[in-house]
CSV table of C-alpha atoms in Angstrom, one decimal:
chain,number,residue,atom,x,y,z
A,134,MET,CA,47.2,32.6,-0.6
A,135,THR,CA,47.6,29.3,1.4
A,136,SER,CA,47.7,26.6,-0.4
A,137,ILE,CA,45.5,23.1,0.3
A,138,SER,CA,45.1,19.7,-1.4
A,139,PRO,CA,42.4,19.9,-4.9
A,140,LEU,CA,40.0,17.0,-2.4
A,141,LYS,CA,39.7,20.1,0.8
A,142,GLU,CA,39.5,22.4,-2.5
A,143,THR,CA,36.4,20.8,-3.7
A,144,LYS,CA,35.2,19.9,0.3
A,145,LEU,CA,35.6,23.4,1.5
A,146,THR,CA,33.6,23.9,-1.9
A,147,ARG,CA,30.7,22.3,-1.8
A,148,ARG,CA,30.1,23.1,1.8
A,149,LEU,CA,30.2,27.0,1.2
A,150,ALA,CA,27.7,25.9,-1.9
A,151,LEU,CA,25.5,23.6,0.4
A,152,GLY,CA,25.2,27.3,2.6
A,153,VAL,CA,24.5,29.5,0.0
A,154,MET,CA,21.6,27.7,-0.8
A,155,SER,CA,19.9,29.7,2.2
A,156,ILE,CA,20.3,33.4,0.7
A,157,GLY,CA,18.7,32.6,-2.6
A,158,PHE,CA,16.1,30.4,-0.7
A,159,GLY,CA,15.6,33.3,1.6
A,160,GLN,CA,14.6,35.2,-1.8
A,161,SER,CA,12.9,33.1,-3.4
A,162,ALA,CA,10.5,32.0,-0.4
A,163,PHE,CA,9.6,35.8,0.8
A,164,ILE,CA,9.0,36.5,-2.3
A,165,VAL,CA,6.4,33.9,-2.9
A,166,LEU,CA,5.2,34.6,0.5
A,167,VAL,CA,4.6,38.3,-0.3
A,168,PRO,CA,1.2,37.8,0.2
A,169,LEU,CA,0.7,35.9,3.6
A,170,VAL,CA,3.3,38.8,5.1
A,171,MET,CA,0.9,41.9,3.4
A,172,ALA,CA,-2.9,40.4,4.3
A,173,ARG,CA,-1.4,39.0,7.9
A,174,LEU,CA,0.1,42.1,8.8
A,175,GLY,CA,-2.3,44.4,7.4
A,176,LEU,CA,-0.1,45.7,4.7
A,177,THR,CA,-0.2,47.0,1.3
A,178,THR,CA,1.8,47.2,-1.8
A,179,LEU,CA,3.1,50.9,-0.9
A,180,ASP,CA,4.6,49.3,2.7
A,181,LEU,CA,6.3,46.0,1.2
A,182,GLY,CA,8.4,48.0,-1.0
A,183,LEU,CA,9.8,50.4,1.5
A,184,ALA,CA,10.7,46.6,3.8
A,185,VAL,CA,12.3,45.6,0.5
A,186,ALA,CA,13.9,49.2,-0.6
A,187,ALA,CA,15.4,49.3,3.0
A,188,GLY,CA,16.5,45.7,2.8
A,189,THR,CA,18.4,46.3,-0.4
A,190,LEU,CA,20.0,49.5,0.8
A,191,ALA,CA,21.5,47.7,3.9
A,192,PHE,CA,22.8,45.3,0.8
A,193,LEU,CA,24.4,48.1,-0.9
A,194,VAL,CA,26.0,48.8,1.7
A,195,GLY,CA,26.5,45.8,4.0
A,196,ALA,CA,28.6,43.6,0.6
A,197,PRO,CA,31.4,46.0,0.7
A,198,LEU,CA,32.0,46.1,4.1
A,199,TRP,CA,31.2,42.4,5.4
A,200,GLY,CA,33.1,41.3,2.6
A,201,SER,CA,36.0,43.4,3.8
A,202,ALA,CA,36.2,42.2,7.9
A,203,SER,CA,35.8,39.3,7.0
A,204,SER,CA,39.1,38.7,6.6
A,205,ARG,CA,40.4,40.4,9.5
A,206,ILE,CA,38.2,38.1,12.0
A,207,GLY,CA,37.9,34.5,8.9
A,208,HIS,CA,35.5,33.9,6.4
A,209,GLY,CA,34.1,30.8,8.6
A,210,ASN,CA,33.3,33.5,11.5
A,211,MET,CA,32.0,35.7,9.7
A,212,ILE,CA,29.5,33.3,7.7
A,213,ARG,CA,28.4,31.8,11.1
A,214,LEU,CA,27.9,35.2,12.3
A,215,LEU,CA,26.2,36.5,10.0
A,216,GLY,CA,23.9,33.5,9.3
A,217,LEU,CA,22.4,34.0,13.1
A,218,ALA,CA,21.8,37.5,12.0
A,219,MET,CA,19.7,36.3,9.3
A,220,LEU,CA,18.3,33.9,11.9
A,221,ALA,CA,17.6,37.0,14.1
A,222,ALA,CA,15.4,38.7,11.1
A,223,GLN,CA,13.6,35.8,10.1
A,224,ALA,CA,12.7,35.2,13.3
A,225,LEU,CA,10.9,38.9,13.9
A,226,LEU,CA,8.9,38.4,10.6
A,227,VAL,CA,7.3,34.6,11.4
A,228,VAL,CA,6.8,36.8,15.4
A,229,GLN,CA,4.6,39.0,13.6
A,230,LEU,CA,3.1,36.9,11.2
A,231,SER,CA,2.6,34.6,13.9
A,232,ALA,CA,0.4,37.6,16.6
A,233,GLY,CA,-1.2,38.5,13.6
A,234,PRO,CA,-2.5,42.5,12.7
A,235,THR,CA,-1.6,44.6,15.0
A,236,ALA,CA,-1.3,48.4,15.2
A,237,TYR,CA,-0.4,50.0,11.6
A,238,ALA,CA,3.3,51.5,12.8
A,239,ILE,CA,4.6,48.6,15.1
A,240,ALA,CA,3.7,46.5,12.2
A,241,LEU,CA,6.2,47.9,9.2
A,242,VAL,CA,8.8,49.1,11.4
A,243,GLY,CA,8.7,45.4,12.4
A,244,LEU,CA,9.2,44.5,8.6
A,245,ILE,CA,10.4,47.0,8.3
A,246,LEU,CA,13.6,46.2,10.5
A,247,SER,CA,13.8,42.5,9.8
A,248,ARG,CA,14.5,43.8,5.8
A,249,LEU,CA,17.2,46.0,6.9
A,250,ILE,CA,18.9,43.3,9.7
A,251,TYR,CA,18.4,40.7,6.9
A,252,GLY,CA,19.9,42.5,3.7
A,253,PHE,CA,22.7,43.4,6.1
A,254,ALA,CA,23.3,40.3,7.1
A,255,ALA,CA,22.7,38.2,4.0
A,256,ALA,CA,24.9,41.0,2.4
A,257,GLY,CA,27.9,39.6,2.9
A,258,VAL,CA,28.1,36.4,2.7
A,259,MET,CA,28.6,35.5,-1.0
A,260,PRO,CA,31.1,38.1,-0.9
A,261,ALA,CA,32.8,36.2,2.4
A,262,ALA,CA,32.6,33.0,0.1
A,263,GLN,CA,34.1,34.2,-2.6
A,264,ALA,CA,37.4,35.8,-1.2
A,265,TRP,CA,37.9,32.5,1.1
A,266,LEU,CA,37.8,30.9,-2.2
A,267,ALA,CA,40.1,32.7,-3.8
A,268,GLY,CA,42.6,32.5,-1.3
A,269,THR,CA,42.1,29.1,-1.4
A,270,VAL,CA,41.1,27.6,-4.5
A,271,GLU,CA,44.4,27.5,-7.1
A,272,ALA,CA,43.6,30.9,-10.1
A,273,GLY,CA,43.4,27.8,-13.0
A,274,ARG,CA,39.9,26.1,-10.3
A,275,ARG,CA,38.2,29.3,-9.6
A,276,GLN,CA,35.5,29.5,-12.4
A,277,VAL,CA,34.6,26.4,-11.2
A,278,ALA,CA,34.6,26.7,-7.5
A,279,PHE,CA,33.0,30.0,-8.4
A,280,GLY,CA,30.5,28.4,-10.5
A,281,LEU,CA,29.4,25.5,-7.8
A,282,LEU,CA,29.2,28.7,-5.4
A,283,SER,CA,26.6,30.0,-7.4
A,284,ALA,CA,24.9,26.8,-8.3
A,285,GLY,CA,24.6,26.5,-4.8
A,286,LEU,CA,22.8,30.2,-4.4
A,287,ASN,CA,20.5,29.2,-8.2
A,288,PHE,CA,19.4,25.8,-6.8
A,289,GLY,CA,18.5,27.8,-2.9
A,290,ARG,CA,16.1,29.9,-5.8
A,291,LEU,CA,14.5,26.9,-6.9
A,292,ALA,CA,13.7,25.6,-3.5
A,293,GLY,CA,12.5,28.2,-1.7
A,294,SER,CA,10.1,28.7,-5.0
A,295,VAL,CA,8.6,25.4,-4.2
A,296,ALA,CA,8.4,25.4,-0.5
A,297,GLY,CA,6.4,28.7,-1.4
A,298,ALA,CA,4.2,27.2,-4.2
A,299,ALA,CA,3.8,24.4,-1.3
A,300,ALA,CA,2.1,27.2,1.3
A,301,ALA,CA,-1.2,27.1,-0.1
A,302,ILE,CA,-1.6,23.2,1.8
A,303,ALA,CA,1.4,23.3,4.3
A,304,ALA,CA,2.1,26.8,4.9
A,305,PRO,CA,3.3,26.2,8.4
A,306,LEU,CA,5.8,24.1,6.9
A,307,THR,CA,7.0,26.8,4.7
A,308,VAL,CA,7.2,29.7,7.2
A,309,ALA,CA,9.6,27.4,9.8
A,310,LEU,CA,11.7,26.5,6.6
A,311,PHE,CA,12.2,30.2,5.8
A,312,MET,CA,12.4,31.1,9.1
A,313,LEU,CA,15.8,28.2,9.7
A,314,ALA,CA,17.2,28.6,6.4
A,315,PRO,CA,20.0,31.1,7.7
A,316,LEU,CA,20.7,28.2,10.3
A,317,MET,CA,22.3,26.0,6.9
A,318,LEU,CA,25.3,28.8,6.8
A,319,TRP,CA,26.4,27.0,10.4
A,320,LEU,CA,27.6,23.9,7.7
A,321,THR,CA,30.3,26.3,6.4
A,322,PRO,CA,33.6,24.8,8.1
A,323,LYS,CA,35.5,27.4,11.2
A,324,SER,CA,38.2,29.2,9.6
A,325,THR,CA,41.7,27.6,9.7
A,326,ALA,CA,43.0,31.0,9.4
A,327,LYS,CA,42.8,34.6,8.8
A,328,ALA,CA,45.0,35.8,6.1
A,329,GLU,CA,48.6,36.7,6.9
A,330,ALA,CA,49.0,39.5,4.8
A,331,LEU,CA,46.0,41.6,6.2
A,332,ALA,CA,48.3,41.7,9.5
A,333,LYS,CA,51.0,43.5,7.8
A,334,VAL,CA,49.1,46.0,5.8
A,335,GLY,CA,46.4,46.9,7.5
A,336,ALA,CA,42.0,46.8,7.1
A,337,PRO,CA,41.7,47.2,2.9
A,338,ARG,CA,40.6,50.6,1.4
A,339,LEU,CA,39.7,49.5,-1.5
A,340,SER,CA,37.7,51.9,-4.1
A,341,PRO,CA,34.8,50.6,-6.8
A,342,PHE,CA,36.3,53.0,-9.2
A,343,ASP,CA,39.7,50.8,-8.2
A,344,LYS,CA,41.2,51.1,-11.9
A,345,ARG,CA,41.7,47.0,-11.0
A,346,ILE,CA,38.4,46.1,-10.0
A,347,LEU,CA,36.5,48.8,-12.0
A,348,PRO,CA,35.8,47.2,-15.4
A,349,PHE,CA,34.4,44.0,-14.0
A,350,LEU,CA,31.8,45.7,-11.7
A,351,LEU,CA,31.3,47.6,-15.0
A,352,ILE,CA,30.5,43.7,-16.4
A,353,GLY,CA,28.3,43.0,-13.6
A,354,VAL,CA,26.0,45.4,-13.4
A,355,CYS,CA,25.2,45.2,-18.0
A,356,MET,CA,24.9,41.1,-16.8
A,357,THR,CA,22.4,41.5,-13.7
A,358,ALA,CA,20.6,44.3,-15.6
A,359,GLY,CA,20.2,43.4,-18.7
A,360,PHE,CA,18.8,39.7,-17.7
A,361,GLY,CA,17.5,42.7,-15.1
A,362,GLN,CA,15.1,43.8,-17.7
A,363,VAL,CA,13.4,40.2,-19.1
A,364,GLN,CA,12.9,39.5,-15.9
A,365,ILE,CA,10.2,42.0,-14.4
A,366,MET,CA,9.2,41.6,-18.3
A,367,LEU,CA,8.9,37.8,-19.2
A,368,GLY,CA,5.0,38.1,-17.6
A,369,PRO,CA,3.7,41.3,-20.1
A,370,LEU,CA,5.9,39.4,-22.9
A,371,LEU,CA,4.4,36.5,-22.9
A,372,GLN,CA,1.0,37.3,-22.5
A,373,SER,CA,2.1,40.0,-25.5
A,374,LYS,CA,3.6,37.2,-28.0
A,375,LEU,CA,1.3,34.4,-26.8
A,376,GLY,CA,-1.8,35.6,-25.9
A,377,LEU,CA,-2.1,34.3,-22.5
A,378,ASP,CA,-4.2,35.9,-19.8
A,379,ALA,CA,-3.0,36.4,-16.6
A,380,ALA,CA,-3.3,33.5,-15.3
A,381,GLN,CA,-1.4,31.5,-17.7
A,382,ALA,CA,1.2,34.1,-17.9
A,383,THR,CA,2.1,33.4,-14.4
A,384,ALA,CA,2.5,30.5,-14.2
A,385,ALA,CA,4.1,30.1,-18.1
A,386,THR,CA,6.5,32.7,-16.2
A,387,GLY,CA,7.3,30.6,-13.1
A,388,ALA,CA,8.0,27.3,-15.3
A,389,ALA,CA,10.5,29.1,-17.3
A,390,LEU,CA,12.3,31.0,-14.4
A,391,ALA,CA,12.8,27.7,-12.8
A,392,LEU,CA,13.4,26.3,-16.7
A,393,VAL,CA,16.5,29.1,-16.2
A,394,ALA,CA,17.3,27.8,-13.1
A,395,VAL,CA,18.0,23.9,-13.8
A,396,ALA,CA,19.5,25.5,-16.6
A,397,MET,CA,22.6,27.4,-14.8
A,398,ILE,CA,22.8,24.6,-12.0
A,399,VAL,CA,23.1,21.7,-14.9
A,400,VAL,CA,26.2,24.1,-16.0
A,401,GLN,CA,28.0,24.9,-13.1
A,402,THR,CA,27.7,22.0,-11.4
A,403,LEU,CA,28.3,19.5,-14.9
A,404,VAL,CA,29.9,21.6,-17.7
A,405,LEU,CA,32.0,24.2,-16.6
A,406,PRO,CA,34.0,21.6,-14.3
A,407,ARG,CA,35.0,19.8,-18.1
A,408,LEU,CA,35.0,23.1,-20.1
A,409,ARG,CA,38.7,24.3,-19.9
A,410,LEU,CA,38.7,28.5,-20.8
A,411,SER,CA,39.6,31.4,-19.8
A,412,GLU,CA,38.4,33.9,-18.0
A,413,ARG,CA,38.2,36.3,-21.0
A,414,SER,CA,36.7,33.2,-23.2
A,415,GLY,CA,34.1,32.2,-20.8
A,416,ILE,CA,32.8,36.3,-20.0
A,417,LEU,CA,32.9,36.3,-23.9
A,418,ALA,CA,31.3,32.4,-24.7
A,419,GLY,CA,28.4,33.5,-22.6
A,420,THR,CA,27.4,37.0,-24.0
A,421,GLY,CA,27.3,34.9,-27.3
A,422,LEU,CA,24.7,32.7,-26.0
A,423,VAL,CA,22.5,35.4,-24.3
A,424,VAL,CA,22.4,37.2,-27.1
A,425,ALA,CA,21.6,34.5,-29.6
A,426,GLY,CA,19.1,33.3,-26.6
A,427,MET,CA,17.6,36.8,-26.6
A,428,ALA,CA,17.8,36.7,-30.7
A,429,GLY,CA,15.7,33.5,-30.2
A,430,LEU,CA,12.8,34.8,-27.6
A,431,ALA,CA,12.5,37.7,-30.1
A,432,ILE,CA,11.4,35.2,-32.9
A,433,ALA,CA,9.8,32.9,-30.2
A,434,ASP,CA,6.2,32.0,-30.9
A,435,ASN,CA,5.4,29.2,-29.0
A,436,TYR,CA,6.6,27.6,-25.4
A,437,GLY,CA,9.2,25.0,-27.4
A,438,VAL,CA,10.8,27.9,-28.9
A,439,GLY,CA,10.8,30.3,-26.0
A,440,ALA,CA,12.1,28.0,-23.0
A,441,LEU,CA,15.0,26.8,-25.3
A,442,ALA,CA,16.2,30.5,-25.9
A,443,LEU,CA,16.1,31.2,-22.2
A,444,ALA,CA,17.7,28.1,-21.5
A,445,VAL,CA,21.1,29.5,-23.8
A,446,THR,CA,20.5,33.5,-21.6
A,447,GLY,CA,20.5,30.9,-18.5
A,448,PHE,CA,24.3,29.1,-20.0
A,449,GLY,CA,25.2,32.3,-21.0
A,450,THR,CA,24.4,33.6,-18.2
A,451,ALA,CA,26.6,30.7,-15.8
A,452,LEU,CA,29.2,30.5,-18.0
A,453,ALA,CA,30.1,34.1,-17.8
A,454,THR,CA,29.1,34.9,-13.6
A,455,PRO,CA,31.8,32.6,-12.9
A,456,ALA,CA,34.6,33.5,-15.2
A,457,TYR,CA,34.3,37.9,-14.5
A,458,THR,CA,33.9,37.1,-11.0
A,459,ALA,CA,37.4,34.7,-11.4
A,460,TRP,CA,39.0,37.1,-13.2
A,461,LEU,CA,39.0,40.0,-10.6
A,462,ALA,CA,40.0,37.8,-7.9
A,463,ARG,CA,43.1,36.7,-9.6
A,464,ARG,CA,43.9,41.3,-10.3
A,465,VAL,CA,44.2,42.0,-6.8
A,466,ASP,CA,45.9,41.0,-3.2
A,467,THR,CA,45.3,38.7,-1.0
A,468,HIS,CA,43.9,41.0,2.1
A,469,GLU,CA,41.6,42.6,-0.8
A,470,GLN,CA,40.1,39.6,-2.2
A,471,GLY,CA,36.5,40.8,0.8
A,472,ALA,CA,36.6,44.1,-1.0
A,473,ALA,CA,36.1,43.5,-3.8
A,474,ALA,CA,34.7,40.7,-4.1
A,475,GLY,CA,31.9,42.8,-1.9
A,476,TRP,CA,31.7,45.3,-4.2
A,477,LEU,CA,30.8,42.9,-6.7
A,478,SER,CA,27.8,42.1,-4.8
A,479,SER,CA,26.7,45.2,-4.9
A,480,ALA,CA,27.4,46.3,-8.6
A,481,HIS,CA,25.0,42.7,-9.3
A,482,ILE,CA,22.5,44.4,-6.7
A,483,ILE,CA,22.5,48.1,-8.8
A,484,GLY,CA,22.2,46.2,-11.4
A,485,GLN,CA,19.2,44.0,-11.2
A,486,THR,CA,17.3,47.2,-9.5
A,487,ALA,CA,18.4,49.1,-13.1
A,488,GLY,CA,17.0,46.5,-15.6
A,489,ALA,CA,13.4,46.5,-13.5
A,490,LEU,CA,13.2,50.1,-13.9
A,491,MET,CA,14.2,49.8,-17.3
A,492,GLY,CA,12.6,46.6,-18.4
A,493,GLY,CA,9.6,48.2,-17.4
A,494,PHE,CA,10.0,51.8,-18.9
A,495,ALA,CA,11.5,49.9,-22.2
A,496,PHE,CA,8.0,47.5,-22.5
A,497,GLN,CA,6.3,50.7,-22.4
A,498,LEU,CA,8.4,52.2,-25.4
A,499,ALA,CA,8.0,48.5,-27.4
A,500,ALA,CA,7.5,45.4,-26.3
A,501,GLU,CA,10.2,43.5,-28.0
A,502,LEU,CA,12.8,46.8,-26.3
A,503,PRO,CA,13.9,44.6,-23.5
A,504,LEU,CA,14.9,42.1,-25.5
A,505,LEU,CA,17.4,44.2,-27.2
A,506,GLY,CA,18.8,45.3,-24.4
A,507,CYS,CA,19.8,42.9,-22.5
A,508,ALA,CA,21.6,41.6,-25.4
A,509,GLY,CA,22.9,45.3,-25.7
A,510,LEU,CA,24.2,45.1,-22.3
A,511,ALA,CA,25.7,41.0,-23.0
A,512,LEU,CA,27.9,43.2,-26.1
A,513,ALA,CA,28.5,45.8,-23.6
A,514,ALA,CA,30.6,43.3,-21.2
A,515,ALA,CA,31.9,41.1,-24.0
A,516,ALA,CA,33.3,44.6,-25.3
A,517,ILE,CA,34.6,46.0,-21.7
A,518,ALA,CA,36.5,42.0,-21.4
A,519,ALA,CA,37.3,42.2,-24.5
A,520,ALA,CA,39.4,45.0,-24.0
A,521,LEU,CA,40.6,44.4,-20.7
A,522,ASP,CA,44.3,43.3,-20.7
A,523,ARG,CA,45.6,40.2,-18.8
A,524,ARG,CA,48.9,42.8,-17.3
A,525,GLY,CA,46.6,43.7,-14.0
A,526,GLY,CA,46.4,40.5,-12.8
A,527,THR,CA,48.0,40.6,-9.3
A,528,GLN,CA,47.0,36.9,-7.9
A,529,GLY,CA,48.9,33.5,-9.7
């Protein structure tokens, strides 16, 4: 592991957090711009779903691939190259929007190609950043570093939502920010060194079924699938519990998800650096708060209680995610960090997708079943963490 001073560690972490804001910004801004994309290109919701599915599939493939490759060419170099590819993908979509309706086939192929390129490139940013931090930050400070990195992603999502909402009065500005956001990745410092161990052992071939990382991939799937159920069904749940109409539920859902994002940012930037939790304790405390949040949401009968319950859930997620990410980094060698982080990113996407599917099915059976499912998956993640020992670690 490359040794640098705590001050340099902090500077590196902050610059990487600023860079990955572009990922969160692009995710949120695209969701908000969906109606504009459909109207300008003359496409249907099915067409849009195909494009998003293509981007998701590309992300699943790209995350472990680019995470591994970043160790060979340098993490900073990789992040900057990926930023250029993302910029090209966004520019392709903006050119389509500017041109307006074209032949159906051209519009659909262009959108799918844009989402494929963007998803494939964006997939490598977080794994490369996490691998860089894992190779430079002391093990005891990794939870804080990974927490700040996640805070950057969440802040980007929040900013993307705000910019997207502003599209009603300044659509050209929103579209321009949407296209240019990947340039933030050039705030990342240049690579100072490549992984020395890699030159000796060759390219890592880390399997997702490797017993050192598989438990953490399962924890990641549980956590993202659990909250994914609640996230996708939050609007209908609010309608059911509070008697809201569609417009009111939409506004309440947006405000609630913004609250969760703010809660996570506060924990990851202000609270986590002041805690001295082990990775296991961070996971157990976080999953406990998620279960408490789901219990509170189940009994909530007004906005205040529901908002508090969601904030508690955000707190828990913000504690648990850096903890299991740091624990995973402790258990693999330096040259495997990128691949391990890539597999974890893929696990998160699988969890989010599974959560959306499970949430829709569960809500049809009972309105509050997604809440029970989220709590159950959080308990499953806690059980996995509690059953793990520390002897598999190879990183100090």
